[in-house]
PDB file of C-alpha atoms in Angstrom:
ATOM      1  CA  GLN E   1      73.329 175.346  44.014  1.00 80.00           C
ATOM      2  CA  ALA E   2      74.155 176.111  47.632  1.00 79.00           C
ATOM      3  CA  LEU E   3      71.223 173.997  48.805  1.00 80.00           C
ATOM      4  CA  ALA E   4      72.300 171.172  46.517  1.00 82.00           C
ATOM      5  CA  LEU E   5      75.740 171.199  48.130  1.00 82.00           C
ATOM      6  CA  SER E   6      74.445 171.503  51.691  1.00 84.00           C
ATOM      7  CA  PRO E   7      70.697 170.825  51.927  1.00 76.00           C
ATOM      8  CA  ALA E   8      70.551 171.015  55.721  1.00 77.00           C
ATOM      9  CA  ARG E   9      72.275 174.397  55.920  1.00 81.00           C
ATOM     10  CA  GLY E  10      70.072 177.090  57.349  1.00 91.00           C
ATOM     11  CA  ALA E  11      68.931 180.306  55.699  1.00 93.00           C
ATOM     12  CA  GLY E  12      68.988 179.112  52.074  1.00 94.00           C
ATOM     13  CA  HIS E  13      65.259 178.558  51.792  1.00 95.00           C
ATOM     14  CA  ALA E  14      64.555 181.788  53.657  1.00 96.00           C
ATOM     15  CA  TRP E  15      66.674 183.812  51.219  1.00 95.00           C
ATOM     16  CA  ILE E  16      64.953 182.166  48.260  1.00 96.00           C
ATOM     17  CA  GLY E  17      61.606 182.820  49.930  1.00 97.00           C
ATOM     18  CA  GLU E  18      62.455 186.482  50.399  1.00 97.00           C
ATOM     19  CA  ALA E  19      63.535 186.819  46.754  1.00 97.00           C
ATOM     20  CA  LEU E  20      60.271 185.243  45.594  1.00 98.00           C
ATOM     21  CA  LEU E  21      58.313 187.461  47.972  1.00 98.00           C
ATOM     22  CA  LEU E  22      59.997 190.576  46.607  1.00 97.00           C
ATOM     23  CA  LYS E  23      59.219 189.395  43.067  1.00 98.00           C
ATOM     24  CA  GLY E  24      55.559 189.122  44.071  1.00 97.00           C
ATOM     25  CA  ASP E  25      55.287 185.327  43.967  1.00 98.00           C
ATOM     26  CA  VAL E  26      53.835 184.949  47.451  1.00 98.00           C
ATOM     27  CA  LYS E  27      52.697 181.317  47.056  1.00 98.00           C
ATOM     28  CA  ALA E  28      56.142 180.186  45.913  1.00 98.00           C
ATOM     29  CA  ALA E  29      57.682 182.208  48.758  1.00 98.00           C
ATOM     30  CA  ALA E  30      55.403 180.428  51.239  1.00 98.00           C
ATOM     31  CA  ALA E  31      56.568 177.061  49.901  1.00 98.00           C
ATOM     32  CA  GLU E  32      60.236 178.020  50.346  1.00 96.00           C
ATOM     33  CA  TYR E  33      59.755 179.413  53.847  1.00 97.00           C
ATOM     34  CA  ALA E  34      58.031 176.154  54.833  1.00 97.00           C
ATOM     35  CA  LEU E  35      61.259 174.298  53.970  1.00 95.00           C
ATOM     36  CA  GLU E  36      63.535 176.582  56.036  1.00 95.00           C
ATOM     37  CA  PRO E  37      65.189 174.628  58.901  1.00 94.00           C
ATOM     38  CA  LEU E  38      65.935 177.708  61.047  1.00 94.00           C
ATOM     39  CA  ALA E  39      62.725 178.333  62.976  1.00 94.00           C
ATOM     40  CA  TRP E  40      63.247 182.078  63.428  1.00 95.00           C
ATOM     41  CA  LEU E  41      63.674 182.632  59.684  1.00 96.00           C
ATOM     42  CA  ARG E  42      60.874 180.228  58.772  1.00 97.00           C
ATOM     43  CA  LEU E  43      58.396 181.801  61.197  1.00 97.00           C
ATOM     44  CA  ALA E  44      59.182 185.395  60.219  1.00 98.00           C
ATOM     45  CA  GLY E  45      58.711 184.520  56.563  1.00 98.00           C
ATOM     46  CA  GLN E  46      55.534 182.595  57.254  1.00 98.00           C
ATOM     47  CA  ALA E  47      54.083 185.496  59.248  1.00 98.00           C
ATOM     48  CA  ILE E  48      54.653 187.798  56.275  1.00 98.00           C
ATOM     49  CA  VAL E  49      53.418 185.480  53.522  1.00 98.00           C
ATOM     50  CA  GLN E  50      50.380 184.248  55.456  1.00 98.00           C
ATOM     51  CA  HIS E  51      49.365 187.864  56.017  1.00 98.00           C
ATOM     52  CA  ARG E  52      49.741 188.605  52.304  1.00 98.00           C
ATOM     53  CA  LEU E  53      47.715 185.510  51.453  1.00 98.00           C
ATOM     54  CA  GLY E  54      44.888 186.712  53.702  1.00 98.00           C
ATOM     55  CA  ASP E  55      45.403 184.162  56.477  1.00 98.00           C
ATOM     56  CA  ALA E  56      45.368 186.521  59.474  1.00 98.00           C
ATOM     57  CA  ALA E  57      45.143 183.670  61.998  1.00 98.00           C
ATOM     58  CA  GLY E  58      48.079 181.824  60.431  1.00 98.00           C
ATOM     59  CA  ALA E  59      50.124 185.025  60.296  1.00 98.00           C
ATOM     60  CA  GLN E  60      49.425 185.794  63.956  1.00 98.00           C
ATOM     61  CA  ALA E  61      50.249 182.218  64.977  1.00 98.00           C
ATOM     62  CA  ALA E  62      53.604 182.390  63.172  1.00 98.00           C
ATOM     63  CA  LEU E  63      54.430 185.719  64.827  1.00 98.00           C
ATOM     64  CA  ARG E  64      53.481 184.388  68.274  1.00 97.00           C
ATOM     65  CA  ALA E  65      55.686 181.331  67.742  1.00 97.00           C
ATOM     66  CA  LEU E  66      58.533 183.559  66.552  1.00 97.00           C
ATOM     67  CA  ALA E  67      58.346 185.751  69.654  1.00 95.00           C
ATOM     68  CA  ALA E  68      57.888 182.799  72.050  1.00 95.00           C
ATOM     69  CA  ASN E  69      61.392 181.327  71.806  1.00 80.00           C
ATOM     70  CA  PRO E  70      63.468 182.792  74.663  1.00 76.00           C
ATOM     71  CA  ASP E  71      66.689 181.356  73.204  1.00 72.00           C
ATOM     72  CA  ASP E  72      66.578 183.475  70.050  1.00 79.00           C
ATOM     73  CA  VAL E  73      66.907 187.234  69.782  1.00 89.00           C
ATOM     74  CA  VAL E  74      64.275 187.910  67.144  1.00 95.00           C
ATOM     75  CA  PHE E  75      63.303 191.542  67.644  1.00 96.00           C
ATOM     76  CA  TYR E  76      64.634 192.439  64.211  1.00 97.00           C
ATOM     77  CA  GLN E  77      62.547 189.735  62.532  1.00 97.00           C
ATOM     78  CA  GLN E  78      59.492 190.901  64.468  1.00 97.00           C
ATOM     79  CA  ALA E  79      60.148 194.416  63.147  1.00 98.00           C
ATOM     80  CA  GLN E  80      60.302 193.019  59.602  1.00 98.00           C
ATOM     81  CA  VAL E  81      56.944 191.337  60.096  1.00 98.00           C
ATOM     82  CA  TYR E  82      55.295 194.442  61.534  1.00 98.00           C
ATOM     83  CA  ALA E  83      56.766 196.607  58.775  1.00 98.00           C
ATOM     84  CA  GLN E  84      55.363 194.244  56.154  1.00 98.00           C
ATOM     85  CA  TRP E  85      51.997 194.232  57.917  1.00 98.00           C
ATOM     86  CA  GLY E  86      51.905 198.050  57.745  1.00 98.00           C
ATOM     87  CA  MET E  87      52.194 198.450  61.514  1.00 98.00           C
ATOM     88  CA  SER E  88      54.845 201.165  61.737  1.00 97.00           C
ATOM     89  CA  ASP E  89      54.536 201.837  65.460  1.00 98.00           C
ATOM     90  CA  ARG E  90      54.984 198.160  66.317  1.00 98.00           C
ATOM     91  CA  ALA E  91      57.901 197.864  63.864  1.00 98.00           C
ATOM     92  CA  ILE E  92      59.708 200.824  65.429  1.00 98.00           C
ATOM     93  CA  GLU E  93      58.989 199.434  68.913  1.00 97.00           C
ATOM     94  CA  ALA E  94      60.483 196.063  67.901  1.00 97.00           C
ATOM     95  CA  LEU E  95      63.546 197.834  66.496  1.00 97.00           C
ATOM     96  CA  GLY E  96      63.966 199.526  69.874  1.00 96.00           C
ATOM     97  CA  GLY E  97      63.956 196.055  71.433  1.00 95.00           C
ATOM     98  CA  ALA E  98      66.518 194.950  68.861  1.00 95.00           C
ATOM     99  CA  VAL E  99      68.837 197.776  69.891  1.00 96.00           C
ATOM    100  CA  LYS E 100      68.508 196.925  73.584  1.00 95.00           C
ATOM    101  CA  ALA E 101      69.107 193.226  72.898  1.00 93.00           C
ATOM    102  CA  ARG E 102      71.998 193.948  70.515  1.00 94.00           C
ATOM    103  CA  ASP E 103      70.207 191.984  67.829  1.00 94.00           C
ATOM    104  CA  GLY E 104      72.606 191.149  65.001  1.00 93.00           C
ATOM    105  CA  GLY E 105      69.867 191.688  62.426  1.00 94.00           C
ATOM    106  CA  LEU E 106      70.335 195.431  62.837  1.00 96.00           C
ATOM    107  CA  VAL E 107      73.309 195.319  60.450  1.00 94.00           C
ATOM    108  CA  LEU E 108      70.721 194.876  57.671  1.00 95.00           C
ATOM    109  CA  LEU E 109      68.622 197.857  58.718  1.00 96.00           C
ATOM    110  CA  LYS E 110      69.728 200.431  56.173  1.00 94.00           C
ATOM    111  CA  THR E 111      69.300 198.217  53.100  1.00 95.00           C
ATOM    112  CA  ASP E 112      66.717 195.585  54.078  1.00 97.00           C
ATOM    113  CA  PRO E 113      63.838 195.771  51.564  1.00 97.00           C
ATOM    114  CA  LEU E 114      61.462 194.266  54.128  1.00 98.00           C
ATOM    115  CA  MET E 115      61.876 197.499  56.090  1.00 98.00           C
ATOM    116  CA  ASP E 116      60.866 199.696  53.149  1.00 98.00           C
ATOM    117  CA  PRO E 117      57.346 200.334  54.504  1.00 98.00           C
ATOM    118  CA  VAL E 118      58.793 202.138  57.552  1.00 98.00           C
ATOM    119  CA  ARG E 119      61.812 203.730  55.902  1.00 96.00           C
ATOM    120  CA  ALA E 120      60.131 207.158  55.587  1.00 96.00           C
ATOM    121  CA  ASP E 121      59.246 207.237  59.295  1.00 97.00           C
ATOM    122  CA  PRO E 122      61.428 209.852  61.032  1.00 97.00           C
ATOM    123  CA  ARG E 123      61.946 207.444  63.931  1.00 97.00           C
ATOM    124  CA  PHE E 124      63.474 204.948  61.504  1.00 97.00           C
ATOM    125  CA  ALA E 125      65.888 207.565  60.165  1.00 94.00           C
ATOM    126  CA  ALA E 126      66.810 208.553  63.724  1.00 95.00           C
ATOM    127  CA  LEU E 127      67.561 204.929  64.568  1.00 95.00           C
ATOM    128  CA  VAL E 128      69.731 204.486  61.483  1.00 95.00           C
ATOM    129  CA  ASN E 129      71.647 207.625  62.494  1.00 94.00           C
ATOM    130  CA  ARG E 130      71.919 206.488  66.121  1.00 94.00           C
ATOM    131  CA  LEU E 131      73.451 203.203  65.008  1.00 94.00           C
ATOM    132  CA  GLY E 132      75.927 204.992  62.752  1.00 93.00           C
ATOM    133  CA  LEU E 133      74.629 203.289  59.616  1.00 91.00           C
ATOM    134  CA  ASN E 134      74.520 206.476  57.526  1.00 84.00           C
ATOM    135  CA  ALA E 135      78.281 206.609  57.128  1.00 64.00           C
TER     136      ALA E 135
END
């Protein structure tokens, strides 16, 4: 309904894509992410879904494009991608960059399901504590 009221508004397709991804419908998630007007959300989603669909080159290209925009602070989204790719060290490293850059995505850290693959890492717990998100 939100997209019907404001089709050009950003984030709507990305949120639908994430919901479909979490439900396990990766192809439908890919279709939604492709419609997302905000490049940083579209590219993060595409990096995750392309990886799940077995398109390593497409996933890497989306991640490179995500990281290439100097106008956006996208460390948090990079951490989401690395977490979903099973690359814990890179995810934690990107979260460190997010802290230094004061990336607004960090407010999602404690509850973001895309971070679940790294949640058990002691470095993740230390970061959550450091940011005061355990209160």
